[in-house]
């Protein structure tokens, strides 16, 4: 099969869907790989290394014209116009954005949105949300250090003692847990909150303190379990108790990193503007949920702003700031997904009963398989 790797064209998207390493593996499996010139440039992978791995260099139209196209982000209308009906597309395609998926179906594609894979052991190696969120969690802490006018570890010097930074992490999923681990490595004191009861043990095992919001009803306890590993919107009474505790903890904190998400919905608001206004000057809030409305209504997508001496970091697409590693992990996720949909003869074959394929297949030969 000819596999095409176009250069990503969305602003700020520095990642690439294949690395020289994964190209070598695709070639070994008997495919031909056509990669757009400079596709890996922003992620610091050289054309010469792709060629050495066996890929042919070409232009965007050739890459998009391949039978199977590997992308990072959903193709733009211009990219779609270069793809022909029947093309198989793999990428992070925004599976909850039905209008966006419709553009893929209208172009006659068979498309797999890898973000929709179930959170199961078998799907772990192709879990793009985990591979990218892990890096985003790490980078969120480094961004906080950049905008914070103090240091993270406690330091005793001849000129006086500097206190350790207090970090609060809201949402202890993949990104939040990595943020906790990274902040701890830098010597910060860390507290974290999550709705899911399983998060407590994970936070504590990383040396963080769990901000406990006890469940007061069976309904709260039941909803907090989530579905398929994901959170569900909590009842208003629990959210109000959480907001009170979070406000208290944020007033004491130097850094707040928020990562709370609920699939297919706007991000829950966890830090009210009054809470930001009560924070210490010099504090930093990094809102990783900003693209989905934000966990703090004051954060602005794509911007770093100052609000009464508190810095709100609303930068988006943090994995793209770590493009080399983010691409390496993402490209490997794609490689593992391909093993599920390509048979020993190198042809597309979709087993009807595979839960991962069923979850990720958003349109097939132009038919949209998702509804609002
Ligand atoms: P996510 O990005 O959807 O959400 C981030 C976190 O925000 C989650 O932990 C969620 O519980 C939390 N959250 C939502 N509403 C909140 C609120 N009001 N207050 C505080 N926290 C709130 O989630 P994710 O990081 O993708 O991971 C979700 C779960 O899936 C985790 O338990 C993770 O360990 C699990 N997981 C399992 C596998 C696997 O078994 N293969 C792979 C990856 C992730």
mmCIF file with all atom_site columns, N, CA and C in Angstrom, residues 237-263:
data_model
loop_
_atom_site.group_PDB
_atom_site.id
_atom_site.type_symbol
_atom_site.label_atom_id
_atom_site.label_alt_id
_atom_site.label_comp_id
_atom_site.label_asym_id
_atom_site.label_entity_id
_atom_site.label_seq_id
_atom_site.pdbx_PDB_ins_code
_atom_site.Cartn_x
_atom_site.Cartn_y
_atom_site.Cartn_z
_atom_site.occupancy
_atom_site.B_iso_or_equiv
_atom_site.pdbx_formal_charge
_atom_site.auth_seq_id
_atom_site.auth_comp_id
_atom_site.auth_asym_id
_atom_site.auth_atom_id
_atom_site.pdbx_PDB_model_num
ATOM 1  N N  . UNK A 1 237 ? -24.095 20.126 43.685 1.00 0.00 ? 237 UNK A N  1
ATOM 2  C CA . UNK A 1 237 ? -23.750 20.227 45.114 1.00 0.00 ? 237 UNK A CA 1
ATOM 3  C C  . UNK A 1 237 ? -22.288 19.826 45.335 1.00 0.00 ? 237 UNK A C  1
ATOM 4  N N  . UNK A 1 238 ? -21.842 18.759 44.656 1.00 0.00 ? 238 UNK A N  1
ATOM 5  C CA . UNK A 1 238 ? -20.444 18.314 44.801 1.00 0.00 ? 238 UNK A CA 1
ATOM 6  C C  . UNK A 1 238 ? -19.510 19.372 44.217 1.00 0.00 ? 238 UNK A C  1
ATOM 7  N N  . UNK A 1 239 ? -19.876 19.904 43.052 1.00 0.00 ? 239 UNK A N  1
ATOM 8  C CA . UNK A 1 239 ? -19.047 20.929 42.394 1.00 0.00 ? 239 UNK A CA 1
ATOM 9  C C  . UNK A 1 239 ? -18.900 22.154 43.315 1.00 0.00 ? 239 UNK A C  1
ATOM 10 N N  . UNK A 1 240 ? -19.980 22.492 44.022 1.00 0.00 ? 240 UNK A N  1
ATOM 11 C CA . UNK A 1 240 ? -19.921 23.666 44.909 1.00 0.00 ? 240 UNK A CA 1
ATOM 12 C C  . UNK A 1 240 ? -18.968 23.405 46.071 1.00 0.00 ? 240 UNK A C  1
ATOM 13 N N  . UNK A 1 241 ? -19.026 22.189 46.624 1.00 0.00 ? 241 UNK A N  1
ATOM 14 C CA . UNK A 1 241 ? -18.115 21.860 47.746 1.00 0.00 ? 241 UNK A CA 1
ATOM 15 C C  . UNK A 1 241 ? -16.675 21.829 47.239 1.00 0.00 ? 241 UNK A C  1
ATOM 16 N N  . UNK A 1 242 ? -16.491 21.280 46.027 1.00 0.00 ? 242 UNK A N  1
ATOM 17 C CA . UNK A 1 242 ? -15.142 21.240 45.457 1.00 0.00 ? 242 UNK A CA 1
ATOM 18 C C  . UNK A 1 242 ? -14.622 22.668 45.235 1.00 0.00 ? 242 UNK A C  1
ATOM 19 N N  . UNK A 1 243 ? -15.506 23.542 44.706 1.00 0.00 ? 243 UNK A N  1
ATOM 20 C CA . UNK A 1 243 ? -15.083 24.925 44.400 1.00 0.00 ? 243 UNK A CA 1
ATOM 21 C C  . UNK A 1 243 ? -14.596 25.623 45.667 1.00 0.00 ? 243 UNK A C  1
ATOM 22 N N  . UNK A 1 244 ? -15.285 25.358 46.766 1.00 0.00 ? 244 UNK A N  1
ATOM 23 C CA . UNK A 1 244 ? -14.898 26.000 48.036 1.00 0.00 ? 244 UNK A CA 1
ATOM 24 C C  . UNK A 1 244 ? -13.504 25.542 48.470 1.00 0.00 ? 244 UNK A C  1
ATOM 25 N N  . UNK A 1 245 ? -13.295 24.218 48.400 1.00 0.00 ? 245 UNK A N  1
ATOM 26 C CA . UNK A 1 245 ? -11.982 23.678 48.806 1.00 0.00 ? 245 UNK A CA 1
ATOM 27 C C  . UNK A 1 245 ? -10.877 24.134 47.861 1.00 0.00 ? 245 UNK A C  1
ATOM 28 N N  . UNK A 1 246 ? -11.203 24.117 46.546 1.00 0.00 ? 246 UNK A N  1
ATOM 29 C CA . UNK A 1 246 ? -10.209 24.520 45.545 1.00 0.00 ? 246 UNK A CA 1
ATOM 30 C C  . UNK A 1 246 ? -9.840  25.990 45.757 1.00 0.00 ? 246 UNK A C  1
ATOM 31 N N  . UNK A 1 247 ? -10.847 26.821 46.048 1.00 0.00 ? 247 UNK A N  1
ATOM 32 C CA . UNK A 1 247 ? -10.572 28.252 46.270 1.00 0.00 ? 247 UNK A CA 1
ATOM 33 C C  . UNK A 1 247 ? -9.602  28.411 47.442 1.00 0.00 ? 247 UNK A C  1
ATOM 34 N N  . UNK A 1 248 ? -9.841  27.660 48.512 1.00 0.00 ? 248 UNK A N  1
ATOM 35 C CA . UNK A 1 248 ? -8.932  27.738 49.689 1.00 0.00 ? 248 UNK A CA 1
ATOM 36 C C  . UNK A 1 248 ? -7.517  27.336 49.307 1.00 0.00 ? 248 UNK A C  1
ATOM 37 N N  . UNK A 1 249 ? -7.408  26.203 48.577 1.00 0.00 ? 249 UNK A N  1
ATOM 38 C CA . UNK A 1 249 ? -6.073  25.679 48.243 1.00 0.00 ? 249 UNK A CA 1
ATOM 39 C C  . UNK A 1 249 ? -5.348  26.625 47.271 1.00 0.00 ? 249 UNK A C  1
ATOM 40 N N  . UNK A 1 250 ? -6.113  27.224 46.317 1.00 0.00 ? 250 UNK A N  1
ATOM 41 C CA . UNK A 1 250 ? -5.499  28.119 45.325 1.00 0.00 ? 250 UNK A CA 1
ATOM 42 C C  . UNK A 1 250 ? -4.947  29.378 45.990 1.00 0.00 ? 250 UNK A C  1
ATOM 43 N N  . UNK A 1 251 ? -5.622  29.848 47.034 1.00 0.00 ? 251 UNK A N  1
ATOM 44 C CA . UNK A 1 251 ? -5.133  31.058 47.726 1.00 0.00 ? 251 UNK A CA 1
ATOM 45 C C  . UNK A 1 251 ? -3.763  30.813 48.341 1.00 0.00 ? 251 UNK A C  1
ATOM 46 N N  . UNK A 1 252 ? -3.519  29.575 48.740 1.00 0.00 ? 252 UNK A N  1
ATOM 47 C CA . UNK A 1 252 ? -2.222  29.218 49.345 1.00 0.00 ? 252 UNK A CA 1
ATOM 48 C C  . UNK A 1 252 ? -1.178  28.888 48.277 1.00 0.00 ? 252 UNK A C  1
ATOM 49 N N  . UNK A 1 253 ? -1.658  28.610 47.064 1.00 0.00 ? 253 UNK A N  1
ATOM 50 C CA . UNK A 1 253 ? -0.754  28.037 46.048 1.00 0.00 ? 253 UNK A CA 1
ATOM 51 C C  . UNK A 1 253 ? 0.075   29.098 45.332 1.00 0.00 ? 253 UNK A C  1
ATOM 52 N N  . UNK A 1 254 ? 1.181   28.649 44.759 1.00 0.00 ? 254 UNK A N  1
ATOM 53 C CA . UNK A 1 254 ? 1.985   29.507 43.887 1.00 0.00 ? 254 UNK A CA 1
ATOM 54 C C  . UNK A 1 254 ? 1.683   29.191 42.424 1.00 0.00 ? 254 UNK A C  1
ATOM 55 N N  . UNK A 1 255 ? 1.425   27.924 42.160 1.00 0.00 ? 255 UNK A N  1
ATOM 56 C CA . UNK A 1 255 ? 1.175   27.464 40.792 1.00 0.00 ? 255 UNK A CA 1
ATOM 57 C C  . UNK A 1 255 ? -0.098  26.614 40.806 1.00 0.00 ? 255 UNK A C  1
ATOM 58 N N  . UNK A 1 256 ? -0.978  26.846 39.846 1.00 0.00 ? 256 UNK A N  1
ATOM 59 C CA . UNK A 1 256 ? -2.143  25.969 39.683 1.00 0.00 ? 256 UNK A CA 1
ATOM 60 C C  . UNK A 1 256 ? -2.130  25.458 38.247 1.00 0.00 ? 256 UNK A C  1
ATOM 61 N N  . UNK A 1 257 ? -2.189  24.147 38.114 1.00 0.00 ? 257 UNK A N  1
ATOM 62 C CA . UNK A 1 257 ? -2.228  23.549 36.769 1.00 0.00 ? 257 UNK A CA 1
ATOM 63 C C  . UNK A 1 257 ? -3.561  22.831 36.641 1.00 0.00 ? 257 UNK A C  1
ATOM 64 N N  . UNK A 1 258 ? -4.360  23.196 35.643 1.00 0.00 ? 258 UNK A N  1
ATOM 65 C CA . UNK A 1 258 ? -5.672  22.573 35.523 1.00 0.00 ? 258 UNK A CA 1
ATOM 66 C C  . UNK A 1 258 ? -5.740  21.730 34.257 1.00 0.00 ? 258 UNK A C  1
ATOM 67 N N  . UNK A 1 259 ? -6.265  20.536 34.397 1.00 0.00 ? 259 UNK A N  1
ATOM 68 C CA . UNK A 1 259 ? -6.292  19.591 33.261 1.00 0.00 ? 259 UNK A CA 1
ATOM 69 C C  . UNK A 1 259 ? -7.645  18.901 33.142 1.00 0.00 ? 259 UNK A C  1
ATOM 70 N N  . UNK A 1 260 ? -8.670  19.386 33.887 1.00 0.00 ? 260 UNK A N  1
ATOM 71 C CA . UNK A 1 260 ? -9.920  18.619 33.987 1.00 0.00 ? 260 UNK A CA 1
ATOM 72 C C  . UNK A 1 260 ? -10.742 18.692 32.705 1.00 0.00 ? 260 UNK A C  1
ATOM 73 N N  . UNK A 1 261 ? -11.100 17.523 32.202 1.00 0.00 ? 261 UNK A N  1
ATOM 74 C CA . UNK A 1 261 ? -11.896 17.429 30.977 1.00 0.00 ? 261 UNK A CA 1
ATOM 75 C C  . UNK A 1 261 ? -12.986 16.377 31.136 1.00 0.00 ? 261 UNK A C  1
ATOM 76 N N  . UNK A 1 262 ? -14.065 16.558 30.389 1.00 0.00 ? 262 UNK A N  1
ATOM 77 C CA . UNK A 1 262 ? -15.123 15.554 30.298 1.00 0.00 ? 262 UNK A CA 1
ATOM 78 C C  . UNK A 1 262 ? -15.372 15.361 28.803 1.00 0.00 ? 262 UNK A C  1
ATOM 79 N N  . UNK A 1 263 ? -15.158 14.135 28.288 1.00 0.00 ? 263 UNK A N  1
ATOM 80 C CA . UNK A 1 263 ? -15.244 13.948 26.834 1.00 0.00 ? 263 UNK A CA 1
ATOM 81 C C  . UNK A 1 263 ? -16.539 14.483 26.222 1.00 0.00 ? 263 UNK A C  1
#
